[in-house]
CSV table of C-alpha atoms in Angstrom, one decimal:
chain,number,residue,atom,x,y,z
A,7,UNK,CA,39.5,5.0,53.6
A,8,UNK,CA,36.6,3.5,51.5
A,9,UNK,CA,33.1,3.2,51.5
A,10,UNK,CA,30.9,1.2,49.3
A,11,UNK,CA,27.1,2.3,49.4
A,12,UNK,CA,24.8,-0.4,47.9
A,13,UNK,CA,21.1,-1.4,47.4
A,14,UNK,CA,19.4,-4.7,49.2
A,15,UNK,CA,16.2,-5.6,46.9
A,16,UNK,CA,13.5,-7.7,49.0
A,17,UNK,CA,10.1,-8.9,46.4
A,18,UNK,CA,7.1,-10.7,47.4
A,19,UNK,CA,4.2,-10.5,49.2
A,20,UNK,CA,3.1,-10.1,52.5
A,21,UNK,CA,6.7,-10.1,53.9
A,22,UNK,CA,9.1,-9.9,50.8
A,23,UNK,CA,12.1,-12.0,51.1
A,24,UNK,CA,15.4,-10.7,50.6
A,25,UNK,CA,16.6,-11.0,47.1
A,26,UNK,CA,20.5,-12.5,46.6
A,27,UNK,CA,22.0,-9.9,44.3
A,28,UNK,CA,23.9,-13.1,42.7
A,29,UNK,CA,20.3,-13.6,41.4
A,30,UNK,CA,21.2,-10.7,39.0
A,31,UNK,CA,24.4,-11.8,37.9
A,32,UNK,CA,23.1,-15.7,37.2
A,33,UNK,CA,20.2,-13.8,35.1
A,34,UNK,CA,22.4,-12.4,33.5
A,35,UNK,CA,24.3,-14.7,32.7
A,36,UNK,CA,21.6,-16.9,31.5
A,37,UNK,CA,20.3,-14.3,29.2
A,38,UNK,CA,24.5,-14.7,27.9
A,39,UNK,CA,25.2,-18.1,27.9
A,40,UNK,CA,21.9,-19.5,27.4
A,41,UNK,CA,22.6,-22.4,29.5
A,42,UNK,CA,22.0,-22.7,33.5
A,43,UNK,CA,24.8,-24.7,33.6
A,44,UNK,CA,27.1,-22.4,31.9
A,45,UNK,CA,25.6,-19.6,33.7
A,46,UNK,CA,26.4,-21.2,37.5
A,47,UNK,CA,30.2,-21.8,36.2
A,48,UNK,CA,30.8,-18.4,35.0
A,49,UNK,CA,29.6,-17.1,38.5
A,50,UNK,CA,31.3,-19.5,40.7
A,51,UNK,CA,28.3,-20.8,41.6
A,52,UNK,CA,27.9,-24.8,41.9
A,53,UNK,CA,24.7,-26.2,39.4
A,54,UNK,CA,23.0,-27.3,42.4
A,55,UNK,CA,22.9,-23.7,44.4
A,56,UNK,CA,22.0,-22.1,40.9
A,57,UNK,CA,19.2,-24.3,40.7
A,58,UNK,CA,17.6,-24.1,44.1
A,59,UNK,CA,17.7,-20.2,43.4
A,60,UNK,CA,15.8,-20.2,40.4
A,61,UNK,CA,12.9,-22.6,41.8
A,62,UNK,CA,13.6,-20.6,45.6
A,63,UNK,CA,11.9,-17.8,43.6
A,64,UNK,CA,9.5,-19.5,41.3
A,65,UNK,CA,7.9,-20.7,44.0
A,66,UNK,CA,7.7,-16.9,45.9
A,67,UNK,CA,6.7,-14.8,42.6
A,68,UNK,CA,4.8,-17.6,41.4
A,69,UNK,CA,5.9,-17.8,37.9
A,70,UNK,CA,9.7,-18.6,36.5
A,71,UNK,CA,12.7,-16.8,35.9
A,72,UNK,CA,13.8,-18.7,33.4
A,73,UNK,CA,12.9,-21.4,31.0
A,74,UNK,CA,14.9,-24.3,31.6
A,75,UNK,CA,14.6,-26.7,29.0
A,76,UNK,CA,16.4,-30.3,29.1
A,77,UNK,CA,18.6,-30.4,25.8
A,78,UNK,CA,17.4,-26.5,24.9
A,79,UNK,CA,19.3,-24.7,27.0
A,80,UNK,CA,17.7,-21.7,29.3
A,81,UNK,CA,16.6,-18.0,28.5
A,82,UNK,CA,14.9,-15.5,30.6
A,83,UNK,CA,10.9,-15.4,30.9
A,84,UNK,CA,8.9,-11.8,30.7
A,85,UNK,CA,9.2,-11.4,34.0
A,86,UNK,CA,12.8,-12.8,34.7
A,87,UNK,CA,13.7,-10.1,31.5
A,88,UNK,CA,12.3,-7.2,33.5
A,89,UNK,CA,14.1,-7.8,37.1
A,90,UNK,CA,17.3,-7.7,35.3
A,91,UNK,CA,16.8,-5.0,33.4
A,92,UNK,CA,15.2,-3.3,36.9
A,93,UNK,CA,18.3,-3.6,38.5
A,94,UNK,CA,20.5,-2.3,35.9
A,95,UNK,CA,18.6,0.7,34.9
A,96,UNK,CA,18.0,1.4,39.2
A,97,UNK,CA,21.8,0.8,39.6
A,98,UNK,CA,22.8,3.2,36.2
A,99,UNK,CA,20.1,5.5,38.3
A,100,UNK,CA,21.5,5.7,41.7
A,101,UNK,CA,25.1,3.9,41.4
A,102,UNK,CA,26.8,7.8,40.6
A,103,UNK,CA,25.1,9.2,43.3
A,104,UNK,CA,25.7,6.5,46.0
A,105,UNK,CA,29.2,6.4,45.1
A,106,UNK,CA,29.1,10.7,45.8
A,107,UNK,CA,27.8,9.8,49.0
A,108,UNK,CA,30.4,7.8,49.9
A,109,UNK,CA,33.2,9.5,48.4
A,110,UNK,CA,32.0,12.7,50.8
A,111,UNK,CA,31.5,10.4,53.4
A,112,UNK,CA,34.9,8.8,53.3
A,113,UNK,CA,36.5,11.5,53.5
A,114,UNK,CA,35.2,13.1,56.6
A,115,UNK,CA,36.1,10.1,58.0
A,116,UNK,CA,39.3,10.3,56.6
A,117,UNK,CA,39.6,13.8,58.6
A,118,UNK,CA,38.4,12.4,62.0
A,119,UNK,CA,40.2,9.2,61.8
A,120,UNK,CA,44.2,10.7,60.7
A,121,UNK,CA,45.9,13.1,62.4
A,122,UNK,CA,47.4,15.9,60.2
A,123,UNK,CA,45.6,14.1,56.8
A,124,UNK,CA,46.0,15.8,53.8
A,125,UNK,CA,42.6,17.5,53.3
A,126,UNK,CA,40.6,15.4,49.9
A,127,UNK,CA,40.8,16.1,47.0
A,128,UNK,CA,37.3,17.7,46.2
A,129,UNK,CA,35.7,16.7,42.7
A,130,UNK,CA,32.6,18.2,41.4
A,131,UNK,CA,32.4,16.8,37.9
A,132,UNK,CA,30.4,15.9,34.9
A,133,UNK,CA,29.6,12.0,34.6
A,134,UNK,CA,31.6,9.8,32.3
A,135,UNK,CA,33.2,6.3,33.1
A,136,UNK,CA,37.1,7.8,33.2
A,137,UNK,CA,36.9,10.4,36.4
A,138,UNK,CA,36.1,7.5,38.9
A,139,UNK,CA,38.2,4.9,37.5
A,140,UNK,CA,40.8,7.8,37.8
A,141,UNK,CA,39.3,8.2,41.1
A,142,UNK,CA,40.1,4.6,42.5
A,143,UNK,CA,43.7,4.5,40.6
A,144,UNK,CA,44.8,7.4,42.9
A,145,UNK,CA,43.6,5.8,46.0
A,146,UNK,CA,45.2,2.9,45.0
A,147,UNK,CA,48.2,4.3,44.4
A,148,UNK,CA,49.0,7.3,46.2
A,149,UNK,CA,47.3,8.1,50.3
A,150,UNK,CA,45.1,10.8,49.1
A,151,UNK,CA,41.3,10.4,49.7
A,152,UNK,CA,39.1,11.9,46.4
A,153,UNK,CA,35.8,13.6,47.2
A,154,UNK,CA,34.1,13.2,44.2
A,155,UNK,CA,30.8,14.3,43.3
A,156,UNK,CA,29.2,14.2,40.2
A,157,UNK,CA,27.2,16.9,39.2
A,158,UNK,CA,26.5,18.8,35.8
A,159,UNK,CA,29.4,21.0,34.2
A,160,UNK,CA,28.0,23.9,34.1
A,161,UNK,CA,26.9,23.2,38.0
A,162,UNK,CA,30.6,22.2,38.8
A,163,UNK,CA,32.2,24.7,37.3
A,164,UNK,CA,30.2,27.8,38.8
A,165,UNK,CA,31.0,25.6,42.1
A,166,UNK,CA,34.8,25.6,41.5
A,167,UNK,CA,34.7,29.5,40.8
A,168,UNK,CA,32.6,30.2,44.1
A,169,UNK,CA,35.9,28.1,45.8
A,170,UNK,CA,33.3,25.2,46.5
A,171,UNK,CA,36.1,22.6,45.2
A,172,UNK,CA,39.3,22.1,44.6
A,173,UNK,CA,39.0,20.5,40.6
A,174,UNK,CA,36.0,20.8,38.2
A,175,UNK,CA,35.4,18.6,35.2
A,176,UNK,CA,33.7,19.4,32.7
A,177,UNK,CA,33.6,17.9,28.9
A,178,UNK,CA,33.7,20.2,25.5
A,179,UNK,CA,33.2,19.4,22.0
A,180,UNK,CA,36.1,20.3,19.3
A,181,UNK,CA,35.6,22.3,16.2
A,182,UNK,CA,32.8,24.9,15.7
A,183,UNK,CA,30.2,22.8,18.6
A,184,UNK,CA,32.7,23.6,21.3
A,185,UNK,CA,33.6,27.4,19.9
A,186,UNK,CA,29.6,28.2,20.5
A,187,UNK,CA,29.2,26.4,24.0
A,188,UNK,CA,32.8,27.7,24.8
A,189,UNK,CA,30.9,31.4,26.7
A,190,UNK,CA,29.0,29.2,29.0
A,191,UNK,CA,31.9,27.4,30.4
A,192,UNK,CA,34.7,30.4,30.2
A,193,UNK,CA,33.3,32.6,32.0
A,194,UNK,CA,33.8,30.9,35.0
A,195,UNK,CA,37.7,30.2,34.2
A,196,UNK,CA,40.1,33.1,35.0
A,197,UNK,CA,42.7,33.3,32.3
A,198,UNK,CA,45.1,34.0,35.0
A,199,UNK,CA,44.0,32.1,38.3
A,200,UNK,CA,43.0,28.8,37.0
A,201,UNK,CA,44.8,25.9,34.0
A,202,UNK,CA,43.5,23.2,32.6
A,203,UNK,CA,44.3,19.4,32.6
A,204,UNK,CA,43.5,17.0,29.3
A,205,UNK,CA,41.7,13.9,31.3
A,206,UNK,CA,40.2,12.0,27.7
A,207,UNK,CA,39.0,12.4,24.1
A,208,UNK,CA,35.8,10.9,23.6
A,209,UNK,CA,33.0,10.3,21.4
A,210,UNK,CA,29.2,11.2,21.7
A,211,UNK,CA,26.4,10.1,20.1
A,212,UNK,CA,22.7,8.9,19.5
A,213,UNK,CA,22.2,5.7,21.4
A,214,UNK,CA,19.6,3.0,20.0
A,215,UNK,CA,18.6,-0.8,20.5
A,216,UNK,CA,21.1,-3.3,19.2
A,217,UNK,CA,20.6,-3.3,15.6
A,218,UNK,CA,18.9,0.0,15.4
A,219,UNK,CA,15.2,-1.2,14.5
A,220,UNK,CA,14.0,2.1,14.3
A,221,UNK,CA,16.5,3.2,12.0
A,222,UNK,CA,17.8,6.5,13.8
A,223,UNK,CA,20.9,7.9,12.5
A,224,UNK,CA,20.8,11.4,13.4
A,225,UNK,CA,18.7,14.1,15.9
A,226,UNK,CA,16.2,14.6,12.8
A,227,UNK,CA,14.7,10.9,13.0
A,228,UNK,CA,14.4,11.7,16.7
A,229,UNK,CA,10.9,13.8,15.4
A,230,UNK,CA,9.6,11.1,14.2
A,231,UNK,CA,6.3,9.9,15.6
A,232,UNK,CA,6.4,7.0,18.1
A,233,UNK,CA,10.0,7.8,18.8
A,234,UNK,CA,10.4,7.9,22.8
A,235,UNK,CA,13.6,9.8,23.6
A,236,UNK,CA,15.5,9.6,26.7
A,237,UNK,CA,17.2,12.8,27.3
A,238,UNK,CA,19.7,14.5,30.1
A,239,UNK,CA,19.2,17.1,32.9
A,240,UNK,CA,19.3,21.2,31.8
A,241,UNK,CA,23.0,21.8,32.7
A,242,UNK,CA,24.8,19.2,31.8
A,243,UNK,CA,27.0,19.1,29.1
A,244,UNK,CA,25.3,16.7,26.9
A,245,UNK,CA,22.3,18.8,26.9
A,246,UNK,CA,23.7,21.1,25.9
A,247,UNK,CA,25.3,19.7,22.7
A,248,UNK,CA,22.1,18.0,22.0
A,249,UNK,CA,20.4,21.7,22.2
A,250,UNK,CA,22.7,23.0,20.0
A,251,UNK,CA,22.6,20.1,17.4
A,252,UNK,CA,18.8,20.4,17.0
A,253,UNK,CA,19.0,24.3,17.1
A,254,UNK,CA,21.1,23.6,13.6
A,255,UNK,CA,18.6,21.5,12.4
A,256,UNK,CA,15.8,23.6,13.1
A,257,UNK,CA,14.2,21.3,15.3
A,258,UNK,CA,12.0,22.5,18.2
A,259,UNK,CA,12.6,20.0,21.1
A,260,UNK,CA,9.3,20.0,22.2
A,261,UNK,CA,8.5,18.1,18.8
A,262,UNK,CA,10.5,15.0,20.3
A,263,UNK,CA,9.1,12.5,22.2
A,264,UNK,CA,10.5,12.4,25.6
A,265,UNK,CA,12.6,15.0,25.1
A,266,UNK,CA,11.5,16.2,28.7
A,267,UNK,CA,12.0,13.0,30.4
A,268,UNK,CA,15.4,13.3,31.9
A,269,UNK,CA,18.1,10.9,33.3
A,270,UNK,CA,21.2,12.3,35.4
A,271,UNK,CA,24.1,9.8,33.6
A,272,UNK,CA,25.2,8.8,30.5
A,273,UNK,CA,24.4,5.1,32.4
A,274,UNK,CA,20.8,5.9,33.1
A,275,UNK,CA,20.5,6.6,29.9
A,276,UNK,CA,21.8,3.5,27.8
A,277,UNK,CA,20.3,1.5,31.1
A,278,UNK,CA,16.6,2.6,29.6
A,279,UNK,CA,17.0,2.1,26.1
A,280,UNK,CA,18.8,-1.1,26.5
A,281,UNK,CA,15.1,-1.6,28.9
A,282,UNK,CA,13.3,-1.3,26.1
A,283,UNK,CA,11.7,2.1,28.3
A,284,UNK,CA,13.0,4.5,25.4
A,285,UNK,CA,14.2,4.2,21.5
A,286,UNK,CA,17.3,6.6,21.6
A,287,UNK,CA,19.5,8.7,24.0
A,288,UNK,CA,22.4,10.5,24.0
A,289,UNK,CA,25.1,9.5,25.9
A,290,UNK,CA,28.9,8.4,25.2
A,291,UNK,CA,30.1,5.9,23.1
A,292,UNK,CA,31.5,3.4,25.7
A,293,UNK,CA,28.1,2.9,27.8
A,294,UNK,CA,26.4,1.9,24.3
A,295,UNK,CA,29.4,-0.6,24.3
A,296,UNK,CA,28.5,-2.0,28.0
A,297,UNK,CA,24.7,-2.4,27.3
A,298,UNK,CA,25.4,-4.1,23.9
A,299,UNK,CA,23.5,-0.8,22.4
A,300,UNK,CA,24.5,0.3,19.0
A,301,UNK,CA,26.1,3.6,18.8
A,302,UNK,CA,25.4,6.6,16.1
A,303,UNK,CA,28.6,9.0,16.7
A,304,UNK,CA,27.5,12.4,16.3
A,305,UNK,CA,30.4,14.6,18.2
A,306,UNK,CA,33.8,14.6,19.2
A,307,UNK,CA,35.1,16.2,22.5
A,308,UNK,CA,37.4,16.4,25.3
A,309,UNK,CA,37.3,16.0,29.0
A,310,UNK,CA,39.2,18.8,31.2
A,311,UNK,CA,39.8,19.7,35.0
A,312,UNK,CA,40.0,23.2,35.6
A,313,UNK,CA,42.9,23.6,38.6
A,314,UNK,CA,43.8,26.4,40.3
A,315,UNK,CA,47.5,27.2,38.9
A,316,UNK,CA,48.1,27.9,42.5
A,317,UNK,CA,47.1,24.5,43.2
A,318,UNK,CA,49.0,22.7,40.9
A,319,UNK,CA,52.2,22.7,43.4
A,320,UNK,CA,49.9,20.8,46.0
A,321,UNK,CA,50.5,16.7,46.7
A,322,UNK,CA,47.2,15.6,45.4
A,323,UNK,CA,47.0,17.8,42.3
A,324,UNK,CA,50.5,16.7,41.9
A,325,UNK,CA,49.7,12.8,42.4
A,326,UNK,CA,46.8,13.3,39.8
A,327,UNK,CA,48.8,15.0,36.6
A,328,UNK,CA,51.9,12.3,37.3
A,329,UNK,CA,49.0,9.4,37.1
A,330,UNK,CA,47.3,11.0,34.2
A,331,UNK,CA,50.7,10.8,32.3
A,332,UNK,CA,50.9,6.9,33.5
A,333,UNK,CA,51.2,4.0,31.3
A,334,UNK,CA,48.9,2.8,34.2
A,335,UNK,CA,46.1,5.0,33.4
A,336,UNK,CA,46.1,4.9,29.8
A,337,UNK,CA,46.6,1.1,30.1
A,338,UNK,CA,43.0,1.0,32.0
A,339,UNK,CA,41.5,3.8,29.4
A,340,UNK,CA,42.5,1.7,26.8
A,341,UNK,CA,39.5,-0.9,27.9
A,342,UNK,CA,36.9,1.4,27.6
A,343,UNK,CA,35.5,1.8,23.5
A,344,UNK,CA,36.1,5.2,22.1
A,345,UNK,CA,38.1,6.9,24.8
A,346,UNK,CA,41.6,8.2,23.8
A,347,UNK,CA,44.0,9.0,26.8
A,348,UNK,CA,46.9,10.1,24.4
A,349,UNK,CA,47.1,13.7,25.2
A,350,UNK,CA,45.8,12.7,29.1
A,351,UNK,CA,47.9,15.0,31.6
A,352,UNK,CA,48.3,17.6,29.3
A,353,UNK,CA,48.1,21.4,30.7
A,354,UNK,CA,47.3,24.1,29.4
A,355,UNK,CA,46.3,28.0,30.0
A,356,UNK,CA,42.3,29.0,29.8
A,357,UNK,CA,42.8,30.6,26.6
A,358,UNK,CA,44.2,28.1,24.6
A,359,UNK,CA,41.3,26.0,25.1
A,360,UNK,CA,39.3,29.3,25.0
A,361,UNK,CA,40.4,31.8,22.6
A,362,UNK,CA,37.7,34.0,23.2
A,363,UNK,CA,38.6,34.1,27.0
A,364,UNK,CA,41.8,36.2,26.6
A,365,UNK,CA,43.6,38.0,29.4
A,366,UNK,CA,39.9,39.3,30.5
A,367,UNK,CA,39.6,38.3,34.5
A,368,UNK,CA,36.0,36.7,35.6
A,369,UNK,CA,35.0,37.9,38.6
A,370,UNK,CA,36.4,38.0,42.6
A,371,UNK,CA,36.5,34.3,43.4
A,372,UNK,CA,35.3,33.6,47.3
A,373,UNK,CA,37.0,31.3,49.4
């Protein structure tokens, strides 16, 4: 079963009217193609219908969407600029979490509706765009329902030790970065209880406007006055690799701008720079990519589930590692810039991703 959880917009006055949400994509379109015409073709949309929706909501706001000029093409007013880019920083915003609500929804559903179901496949894990396409492959092709919630990894992995889930994902950078964050992660693995399962290599890095204007290249421009800085919650993994990068550089966070004004996805975050609302984030490389956002890379890491080994046997688990081996999956990786699926479905024990971790046992897990 599937649920999709979405967000009705109404704007005027008095009594607002009910916005179409193909509104968005023709603005966005426009601000593309440059053309009305062009922009009502691309969306199925005949001229006529396109047209009546643009002066449909001239006439409520009082102003235009767009300019629409005979033999000049169209582009976006002031005000047609900043609903668009409303709707895609409020859906970056609250898109991850809607989609957790259904997902948990779905699947008590799933429970009530089938008799004898195979219980979900619980989730908690840190954003990133390859868990939930990975998420709707499976459903696709296999009957198992995925609970997934996404949630910090620091936060989903304490919630996979307590026996709160059934996978956690989590992301860690390679080389020295990921050998000095590795004690916050490990010590809620158990060398012996739990493996681990390559998802993705990916890139991180300093998000800024298209064509970088403010010229900022690494976390030391980020201290530069009239810098605005959109950063990510305490717990999640990019915060910490951001924390540890301006630790190096001897830089006191509260010396950047905005460095206390926090967004829950890597999507919020390239949603308000490409706004205009902040100069820089740090998010992965492939959300720069969708919000036509250049992209600084600063670190390299790789996404994991930890698995319990004595889960690895079960249908689900077992679905998931064949797909992550799939042509199909690395096919649909392949589309999104500066992922690498090449080692995907690859398992391995706690301490050879975590030297450090050795044979020591973490503590009793509850169940």
């Amino acid at each position: 079963m599937e649920i999709q959880l979405g967000l009705n917009w109404h704007l005027g006055h008095g009594q607002p009217e009910r916005l179409e949400m193909e509104l968005f994509d023709l603005l966005h379109s426009i601000k593309e193609r440059g053309s009305l015409q062009a922009a009502a073709r691309e969306n199925g949309l005949s001229y006529r219908h396109a047209w009546g929706l643009m002066q449909k909501w001239k006439a409520l706001l009082g102003q235009p969407l767009a300019l629409l000029e005979r033999g000049r093409g169209a582009s976006l007013t002031p005000i047609g600029e900043k609903l668009l880019w409303g709707q895609r920083r409020i859906s970056a915003r609250l898109g991850p979490d809607l989609d957790s609500l259904a997902s948990e929804l779905a699947s008590e559903l799933h429970g009530l509706i089938h008799r004898d179901p195979l219980p979900p496949l619980r989730i908690f894990a840190s954003h990133g765009l390859a868990v939930p396409l990975l998420r709707d492959l499976l459903q696709a092709r296999a009957d198992v329902s995925v609970d997934l919630q996404f949630r910090g990894s620091l936060d989903s992995l304490r919630l996979f030790a307590a026996g709160k889930c059934d996978m956690a994902g989590f992301h860690l950078p390679v080389g020295t970065l990921g050998a000095r964050l590795a004690p916050r992660f490990s010590r809620h693995l158990d060398e012996v209880a739990d493996q681990l399962v390559k998802v993705v290599r990916r890139r991180q890095g300093i998000v800024t406007a298209t064509d970088n204007p403010k010229d900022i290249h690494n976390v030391g421009d980020l201290v530069r006055p009239g810098i605005r800085f959109i950063n990510r919650q305490p717990g999640s993994g990019t915060r910490l690799i951001l924390d540890l990068l301006l630790e190096d550089a001897g830089i006191e966070p509260q010396r950047i701008g905005g460095y206390n004004t926090e967004e829950f996805t890597h999507l919020a975050v390239a949603a308000m720079v490409a706004s205009g609302a902040a100069d820089a984030g740090f998010a992965i490389e492939p959300v720069a990519h969708q919000f036509g956002l250049n992209f600084e890379p600063i670190a390299t890491e790789d996404y994991w589930f930890a698995v319990r080994r004595e889960d690895m046997a079960g249908i689900a688990q077992g679905e998931l590692l064949a797909l992550l081996r799939s042509p199909e999956y690395r096919s649909a990786i392949s589309g999104l810039v500066g992922y690498d699926a090449a080692s995907a479905g690859e398992v391995y024990k706690v301490s050879q991703v975590f030297p450090q971790q050795g044979n020591n046992r973490s503590t009793p897990r509850h169940t």
